[in-house]
GROMACS .gro file of C-alpha atoms in nm:
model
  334
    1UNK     CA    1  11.269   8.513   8.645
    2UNK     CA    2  11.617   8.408   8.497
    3UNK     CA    3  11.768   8.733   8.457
    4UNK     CA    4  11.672   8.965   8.703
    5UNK     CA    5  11.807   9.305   8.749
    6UNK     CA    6  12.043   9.263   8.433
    7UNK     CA    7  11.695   9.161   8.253
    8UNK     CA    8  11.575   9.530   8.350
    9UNK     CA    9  11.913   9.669   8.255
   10UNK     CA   10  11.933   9.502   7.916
   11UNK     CA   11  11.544   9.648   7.870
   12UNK     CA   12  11.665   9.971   7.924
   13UNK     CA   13  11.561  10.053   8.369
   14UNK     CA   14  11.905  10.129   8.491
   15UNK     CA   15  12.272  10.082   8.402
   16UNK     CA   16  12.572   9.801   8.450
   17UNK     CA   17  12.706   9.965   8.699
   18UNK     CA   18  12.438   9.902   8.924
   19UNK     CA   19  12.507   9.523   8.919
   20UNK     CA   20  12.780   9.577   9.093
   21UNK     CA   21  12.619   9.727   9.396
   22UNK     CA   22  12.335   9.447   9.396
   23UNK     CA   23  12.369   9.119   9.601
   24UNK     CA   24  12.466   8.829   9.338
   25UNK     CA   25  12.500   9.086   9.097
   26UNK     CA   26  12.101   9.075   9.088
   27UNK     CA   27  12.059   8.707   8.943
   28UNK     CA   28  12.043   8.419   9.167
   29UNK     CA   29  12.157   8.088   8.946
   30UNK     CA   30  11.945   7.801   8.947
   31UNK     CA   31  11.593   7.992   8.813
   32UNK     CA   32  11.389   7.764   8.653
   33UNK     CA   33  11.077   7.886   8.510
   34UNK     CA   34  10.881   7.529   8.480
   35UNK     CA   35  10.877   7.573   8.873
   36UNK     CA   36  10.665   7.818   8.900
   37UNK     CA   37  10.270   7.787   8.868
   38UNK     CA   38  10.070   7.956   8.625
   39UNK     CA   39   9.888   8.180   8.904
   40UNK     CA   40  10.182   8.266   9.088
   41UNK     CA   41  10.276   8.382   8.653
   42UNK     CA   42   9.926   8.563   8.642
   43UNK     CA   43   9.978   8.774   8.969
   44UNK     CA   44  10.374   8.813   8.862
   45UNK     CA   45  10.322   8.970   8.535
   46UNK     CA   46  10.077   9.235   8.672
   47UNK     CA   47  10.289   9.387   8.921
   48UNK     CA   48  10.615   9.380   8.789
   49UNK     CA   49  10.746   9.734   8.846
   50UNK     CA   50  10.490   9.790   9.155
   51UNK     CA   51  10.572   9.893   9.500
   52UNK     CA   52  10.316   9.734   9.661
   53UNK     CA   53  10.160   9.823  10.053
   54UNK     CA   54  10.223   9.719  10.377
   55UNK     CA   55  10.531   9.844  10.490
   56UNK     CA   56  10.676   9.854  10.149
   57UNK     CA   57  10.787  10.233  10.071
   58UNK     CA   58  10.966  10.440   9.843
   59UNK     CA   59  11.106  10.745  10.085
   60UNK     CA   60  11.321  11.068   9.998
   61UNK     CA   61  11.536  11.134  10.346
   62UNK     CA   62  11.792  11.372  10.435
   63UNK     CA   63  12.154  11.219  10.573
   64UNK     CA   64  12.097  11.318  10.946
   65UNK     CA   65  12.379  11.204  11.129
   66UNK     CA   66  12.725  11.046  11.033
   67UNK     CA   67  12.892  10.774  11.236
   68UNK     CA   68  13.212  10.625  11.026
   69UNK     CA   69  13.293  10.909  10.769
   70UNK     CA   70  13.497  10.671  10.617
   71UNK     CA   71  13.229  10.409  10.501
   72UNK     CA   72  12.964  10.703  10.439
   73UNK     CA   73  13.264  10.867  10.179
   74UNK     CA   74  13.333  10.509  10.035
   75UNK     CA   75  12.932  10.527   9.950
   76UNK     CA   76  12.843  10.874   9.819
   77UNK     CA   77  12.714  10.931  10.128
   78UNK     CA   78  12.944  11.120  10.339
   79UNK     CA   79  12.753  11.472  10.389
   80UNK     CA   80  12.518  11.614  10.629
   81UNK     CA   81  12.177  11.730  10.486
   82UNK     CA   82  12.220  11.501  10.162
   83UNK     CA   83  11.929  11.363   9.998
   84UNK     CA   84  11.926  11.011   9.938
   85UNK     CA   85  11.622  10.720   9.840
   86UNK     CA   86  11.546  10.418  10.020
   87UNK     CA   87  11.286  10.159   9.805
   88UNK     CA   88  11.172   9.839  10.016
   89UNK     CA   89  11.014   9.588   9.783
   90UNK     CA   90  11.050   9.233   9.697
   91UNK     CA   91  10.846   8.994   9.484
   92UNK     CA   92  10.536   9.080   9.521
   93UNK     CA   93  10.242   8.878   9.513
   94UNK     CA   94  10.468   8.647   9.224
   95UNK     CA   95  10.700   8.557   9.493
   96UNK     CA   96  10.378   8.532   9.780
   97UNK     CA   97  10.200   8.267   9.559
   98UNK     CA   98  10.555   8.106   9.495
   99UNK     CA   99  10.545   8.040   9.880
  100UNK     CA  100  10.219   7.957   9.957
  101UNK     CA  101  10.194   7.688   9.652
  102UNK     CA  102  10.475   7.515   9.779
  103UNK     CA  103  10.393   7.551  10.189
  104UNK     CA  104  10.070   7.361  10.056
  105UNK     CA  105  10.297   7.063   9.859
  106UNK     CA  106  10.512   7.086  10.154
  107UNK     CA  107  10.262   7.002  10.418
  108UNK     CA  108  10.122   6.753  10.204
  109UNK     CA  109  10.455   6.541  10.179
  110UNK     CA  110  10.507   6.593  10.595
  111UNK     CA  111  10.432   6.221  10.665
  112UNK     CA  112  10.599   6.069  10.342
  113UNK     CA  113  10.923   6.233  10.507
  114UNK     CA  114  10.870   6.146  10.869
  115UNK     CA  115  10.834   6.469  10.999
  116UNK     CA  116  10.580   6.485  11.290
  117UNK     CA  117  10.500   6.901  11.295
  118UNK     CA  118  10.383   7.059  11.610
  119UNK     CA  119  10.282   7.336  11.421
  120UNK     CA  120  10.194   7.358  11.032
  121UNK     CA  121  10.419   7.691  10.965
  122UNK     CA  122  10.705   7.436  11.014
  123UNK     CA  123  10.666   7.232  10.726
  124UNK     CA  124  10.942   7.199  10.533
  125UNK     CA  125  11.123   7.024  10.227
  126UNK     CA  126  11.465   6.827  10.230
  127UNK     CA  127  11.713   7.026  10.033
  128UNK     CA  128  11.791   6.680   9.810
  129UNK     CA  129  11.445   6.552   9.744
  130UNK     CA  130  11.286   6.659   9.437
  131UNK     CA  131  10.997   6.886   9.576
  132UNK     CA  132  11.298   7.071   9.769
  133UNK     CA  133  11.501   7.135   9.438
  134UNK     CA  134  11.228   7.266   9.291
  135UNK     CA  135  11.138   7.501   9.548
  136UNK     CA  136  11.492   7.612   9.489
  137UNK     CA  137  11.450   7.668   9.172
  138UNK     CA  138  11.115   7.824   9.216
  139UNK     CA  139  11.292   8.042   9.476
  140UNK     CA  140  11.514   8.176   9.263
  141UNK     CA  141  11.276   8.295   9.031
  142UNK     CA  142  11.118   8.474   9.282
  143UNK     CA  143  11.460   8.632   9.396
  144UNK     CA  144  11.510   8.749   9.089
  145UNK     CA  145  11.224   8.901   8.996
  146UNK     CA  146  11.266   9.111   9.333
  147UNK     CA  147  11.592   9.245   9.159
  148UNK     CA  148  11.381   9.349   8.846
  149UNK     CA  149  11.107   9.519   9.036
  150UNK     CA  150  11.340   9.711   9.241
  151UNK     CA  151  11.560   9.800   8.944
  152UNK     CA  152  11.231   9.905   8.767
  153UNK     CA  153  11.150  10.106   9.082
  154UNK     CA  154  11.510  10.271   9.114
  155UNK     CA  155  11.446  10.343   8.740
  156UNK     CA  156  11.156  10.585   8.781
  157UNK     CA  157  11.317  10.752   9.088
  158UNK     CA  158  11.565  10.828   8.868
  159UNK     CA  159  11.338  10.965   8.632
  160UNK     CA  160  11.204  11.172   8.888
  161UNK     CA  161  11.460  11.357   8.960
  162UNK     CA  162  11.611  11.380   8.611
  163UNK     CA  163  11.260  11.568   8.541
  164UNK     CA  164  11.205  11.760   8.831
  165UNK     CA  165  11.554  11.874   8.896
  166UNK     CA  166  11.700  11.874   8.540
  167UNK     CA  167  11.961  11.646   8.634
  168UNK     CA  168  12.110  11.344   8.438
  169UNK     CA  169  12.011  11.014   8.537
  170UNK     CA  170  12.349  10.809   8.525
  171UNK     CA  171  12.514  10.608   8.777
  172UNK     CA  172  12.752  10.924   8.870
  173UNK     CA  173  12.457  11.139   8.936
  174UNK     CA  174  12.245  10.940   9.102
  175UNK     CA  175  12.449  10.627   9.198
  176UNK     CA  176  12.306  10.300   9.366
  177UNK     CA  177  12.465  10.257   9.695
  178UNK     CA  178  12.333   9.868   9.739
  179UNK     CA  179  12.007   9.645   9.664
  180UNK     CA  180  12.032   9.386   9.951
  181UNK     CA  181  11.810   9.068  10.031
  182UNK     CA  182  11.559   9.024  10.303
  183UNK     CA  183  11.382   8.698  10.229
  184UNK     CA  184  11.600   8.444  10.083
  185UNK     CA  185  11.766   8.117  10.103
  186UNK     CA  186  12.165   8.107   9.984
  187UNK     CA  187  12.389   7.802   9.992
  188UNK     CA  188  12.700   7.945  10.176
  189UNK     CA  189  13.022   7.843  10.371
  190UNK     CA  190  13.026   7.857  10.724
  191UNK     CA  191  13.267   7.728  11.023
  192UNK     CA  192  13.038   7.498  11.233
  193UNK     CA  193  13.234   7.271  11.490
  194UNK     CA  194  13.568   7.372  11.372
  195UNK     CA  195  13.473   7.207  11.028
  196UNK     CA  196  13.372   7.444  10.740
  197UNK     CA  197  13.028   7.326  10.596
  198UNK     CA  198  12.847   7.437  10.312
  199UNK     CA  199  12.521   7.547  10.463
  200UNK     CA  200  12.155   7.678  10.345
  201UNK     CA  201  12.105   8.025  10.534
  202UNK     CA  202  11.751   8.162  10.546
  203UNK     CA  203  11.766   8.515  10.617
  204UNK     CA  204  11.363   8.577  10.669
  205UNK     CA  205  11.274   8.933  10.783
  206UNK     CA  206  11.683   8.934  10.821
  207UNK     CA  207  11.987   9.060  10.627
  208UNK     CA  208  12.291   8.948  10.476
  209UNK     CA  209  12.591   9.186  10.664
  210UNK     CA  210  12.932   9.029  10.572
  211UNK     CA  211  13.256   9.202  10.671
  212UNK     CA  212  13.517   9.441  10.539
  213UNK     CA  213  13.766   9.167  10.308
  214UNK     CA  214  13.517   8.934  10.220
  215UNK     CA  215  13.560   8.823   9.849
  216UNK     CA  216  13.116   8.835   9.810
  217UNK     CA  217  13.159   9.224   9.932
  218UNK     CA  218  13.151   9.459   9.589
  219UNK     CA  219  13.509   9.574   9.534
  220UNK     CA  220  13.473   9.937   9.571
  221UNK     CA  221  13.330   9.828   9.955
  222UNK     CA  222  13.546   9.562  10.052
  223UNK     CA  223  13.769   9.786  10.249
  224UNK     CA  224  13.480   9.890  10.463
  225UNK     CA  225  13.217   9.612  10.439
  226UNK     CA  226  12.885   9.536  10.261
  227UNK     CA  227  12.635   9.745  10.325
  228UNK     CA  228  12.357   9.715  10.511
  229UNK     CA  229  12.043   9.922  10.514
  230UNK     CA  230  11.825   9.906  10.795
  231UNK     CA  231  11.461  10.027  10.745
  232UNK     CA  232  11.265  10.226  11.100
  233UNK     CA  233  10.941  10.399  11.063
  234UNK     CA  234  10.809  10.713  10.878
  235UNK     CA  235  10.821  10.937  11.116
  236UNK     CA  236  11.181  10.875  11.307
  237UNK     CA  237  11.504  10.714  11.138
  238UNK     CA  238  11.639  10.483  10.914
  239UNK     CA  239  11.996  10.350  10.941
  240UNK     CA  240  12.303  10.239  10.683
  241UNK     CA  241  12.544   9.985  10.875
  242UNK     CA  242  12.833   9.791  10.771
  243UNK     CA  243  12.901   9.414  10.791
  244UNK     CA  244  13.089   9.328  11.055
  245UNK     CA  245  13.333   9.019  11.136
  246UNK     CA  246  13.084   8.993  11.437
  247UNK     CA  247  12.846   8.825  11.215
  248UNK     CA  248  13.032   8.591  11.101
  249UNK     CA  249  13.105   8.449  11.401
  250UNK     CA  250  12.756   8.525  11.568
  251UNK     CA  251  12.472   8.484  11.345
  252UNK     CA  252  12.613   8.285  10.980
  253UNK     CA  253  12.667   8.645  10.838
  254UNK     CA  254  12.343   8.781  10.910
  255UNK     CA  255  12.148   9.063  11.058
  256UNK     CA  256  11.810   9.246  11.124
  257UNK     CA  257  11.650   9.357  10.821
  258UNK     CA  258  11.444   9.625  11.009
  259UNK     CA  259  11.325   9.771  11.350
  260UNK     CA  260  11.053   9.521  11.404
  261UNK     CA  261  10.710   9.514  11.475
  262UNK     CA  262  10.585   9.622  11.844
  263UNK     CA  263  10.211   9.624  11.736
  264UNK     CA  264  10.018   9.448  11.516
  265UNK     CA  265   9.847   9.552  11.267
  266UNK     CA  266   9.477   9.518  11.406
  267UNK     CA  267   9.642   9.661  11.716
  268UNK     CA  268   9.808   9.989  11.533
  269UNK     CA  269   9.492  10.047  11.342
  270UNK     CA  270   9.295  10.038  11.697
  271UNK     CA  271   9.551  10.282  11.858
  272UNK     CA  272   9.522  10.608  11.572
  273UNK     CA  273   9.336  10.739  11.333
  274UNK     CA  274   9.486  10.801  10.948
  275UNK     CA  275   9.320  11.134  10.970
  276UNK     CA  276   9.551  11.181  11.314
  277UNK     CA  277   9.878  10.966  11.214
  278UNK     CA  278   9.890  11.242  10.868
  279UNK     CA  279   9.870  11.525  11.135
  280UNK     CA  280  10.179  11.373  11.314
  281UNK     CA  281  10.358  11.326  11.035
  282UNK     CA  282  10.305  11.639  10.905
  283UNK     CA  283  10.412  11.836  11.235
  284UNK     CA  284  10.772  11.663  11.218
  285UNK     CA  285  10.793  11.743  10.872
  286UNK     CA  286  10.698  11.429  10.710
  287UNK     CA  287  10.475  11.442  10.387
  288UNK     CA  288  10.282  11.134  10.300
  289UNK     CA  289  10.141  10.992   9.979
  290UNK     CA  290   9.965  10.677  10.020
  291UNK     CA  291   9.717  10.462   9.793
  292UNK     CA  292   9.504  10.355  10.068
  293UNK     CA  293   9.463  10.613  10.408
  294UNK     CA  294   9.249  10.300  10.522
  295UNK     CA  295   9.589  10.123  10.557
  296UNK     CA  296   9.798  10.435  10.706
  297UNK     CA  297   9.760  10.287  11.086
  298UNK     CA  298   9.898  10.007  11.034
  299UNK     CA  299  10.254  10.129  10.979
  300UNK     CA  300  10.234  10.370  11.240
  301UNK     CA  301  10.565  10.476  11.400
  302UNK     CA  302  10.447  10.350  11.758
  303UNK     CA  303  10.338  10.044  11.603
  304UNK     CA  304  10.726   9.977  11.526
  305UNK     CA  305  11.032   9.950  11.782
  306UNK     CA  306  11.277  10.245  11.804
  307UNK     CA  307  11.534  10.149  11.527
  308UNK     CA  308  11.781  10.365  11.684
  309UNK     CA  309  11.729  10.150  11.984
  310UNK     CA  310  11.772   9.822  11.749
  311UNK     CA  311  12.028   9.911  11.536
  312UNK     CA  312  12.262  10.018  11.868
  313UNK     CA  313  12.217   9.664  11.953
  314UNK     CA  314  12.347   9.594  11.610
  315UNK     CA  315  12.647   9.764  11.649
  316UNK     CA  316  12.709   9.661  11.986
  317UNK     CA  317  12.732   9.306  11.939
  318UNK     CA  318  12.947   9.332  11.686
  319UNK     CA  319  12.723   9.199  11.382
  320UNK     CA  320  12.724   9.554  11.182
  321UNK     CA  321  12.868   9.874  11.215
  322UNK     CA  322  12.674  10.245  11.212
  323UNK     CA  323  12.755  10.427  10.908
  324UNK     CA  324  12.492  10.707  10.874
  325UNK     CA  325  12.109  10.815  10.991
  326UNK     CA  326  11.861  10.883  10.750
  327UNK     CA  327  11.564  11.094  10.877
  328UNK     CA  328  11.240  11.085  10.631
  329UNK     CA  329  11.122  11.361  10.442
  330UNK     CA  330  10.858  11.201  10.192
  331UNK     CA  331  10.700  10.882  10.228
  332UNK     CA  332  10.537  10.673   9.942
  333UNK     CA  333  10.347  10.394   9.981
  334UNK     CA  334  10.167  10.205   9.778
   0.00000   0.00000   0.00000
């Protein structure tokens, strides 16, 4: 919770290097600890180093198609038929129970602030009052034990493949390209009005995708610009992007975090079997491991947009570059 990634590291689940290729170098400041409940503890220390379901995955993919050869080279990932792993995780139910104890205190203080909600999902803390700070705080515990789970989960891929394949696992074998957020609030600096103000962004379902030069961007990118990995489907593409100066100027550095939903999940799992969706998958060349086949349907492809569609939109206005396309080859889910 006050460590994060370098917590994992120091345990013995990855190496230094890989804190240089993780947003805030895996550790958001301001953890405290005495923030978080004792349930939101109970659920946190059973799942650390989990995947979890939903459309949480660990996949193997092949590099399908480059766009910038420049960026790809700058991140290992510059050649045609390379195999590369994507993990999308977070908190878990630790950071879940994190949010929904303090949506509850939240609501409860709407009147003491003056807030008149025309819908409960909007309650909300001010940044300065006490139950706000410690949200914050709370917040960053959550953050960081993201970082930890996914450098837990990076650790056994690594594993893996050091087994299977007789390779080493160090960084220059199997390097990290970038751990990036998707559900996190950040104090940063933005121009608003002509006037720079320090701001807090929430990027929810949404990614941070700052240009080539800025001083946050890892050194060894900050010629091309912080990654950015863009999640699709199973059974089509994902995408690695760029920051752009676009974003900056458009959307308080900020971009999609994936293709997006265009069913939901009652809907998907009313439109295919799992019996017929592992059929599919199979035919395109798409193996599947899955704890629950129960839960397959939901996170059918045609449940999700087209991220080839999405991410051209991406790239078009300007908020993130196309770098590479990463086609799936085996999909874990939890």
């Amino acid at each position: 919770m006050v460590h994060g990634a370098a917590w994992a590291i120091e345990e013995g689940y990855g190496f230094a290097e890989d804190l240089e290729v993780t947003e805030e170098h895996g550790c958001l400041a301001g953890a405290d600890p005495d923030m978080v409940s004792n349930p939101a503890l109970q659920r946190g220390m059973k799942q650390l180093g989990s995947l979890g379901s939903g459309n949480h995955f660990c996949e193997v993919q092949t590099i399908d198609h480059i766009y910038d050869a420049e960026a790809a080279q700058a991140m290992g990932i510059g050649q045609r038929g390379q195999i590369v792993v994507t993990i999308h995780c977070g908190s878990r139910g630790f950071g879940h129970q994190v949010a929904e104890d303090y949506v509850r205190l939240a609501e409860s203080k709407q009147q003491d602030f003056g807030f008149h909600l025309v819908d409960r999902q909007l309650a909300c803390l001010p940044l300065q009052s006490n139950a706000g700070k410690s949200y914050l705080s709370a917040m960053a515990c959550g953050a960081n034990f993201a970082w930890a789970n996914r450098q837990l989960l990076m650790h056994g891929v690594r594993q893996a493949f050091s087994s299977v394949f007789g390779r080493r696992a160090r960084p220059k074998d199997m390097p990290l390209v970038y751990d990036v957020c998707h559900n996190i609030a950040k104090m940063e600096e933005y121009e608003v009005d002509g006037q720079v103000q320090r701001l807090c962004v929430h990027r929810k379902g949404a990614t941070r995708a700052f240009p080539a030069g800025h001083p946050a961007v890892p050194e060894r990118y900050r010629a091309v610009g912080q990654p950015v990995l863009i999640p699709g489907d199973m059974g089509r593409y994902s995408f690695v992007l760029v920051g752009a100066q676009g974003s900056m100027e458009q959307s308080f550095g900020t971009c999609c975090h994936g293709a997006g939903r265009r069913q939901s999940r009652t809907a998907a799992k009313k439109s295919i079997t799992s019996k017929d969706l592992l059929a599919q998958l199979d035919a395109r060349g798409v193996t599947v491991r899955v704890h629950s086949k129960n839960l397959l349907p939901e996170e059918a492809p045609q449940a999700y947009k087209d991220a080839q569609q999405v991410v051209n939109v991406v790239h078009n206005a300007g908020l993130a570059k196309l770098v590479a396309r990463l086609k799936p080859v085996i999909v874990v889910k939890g």
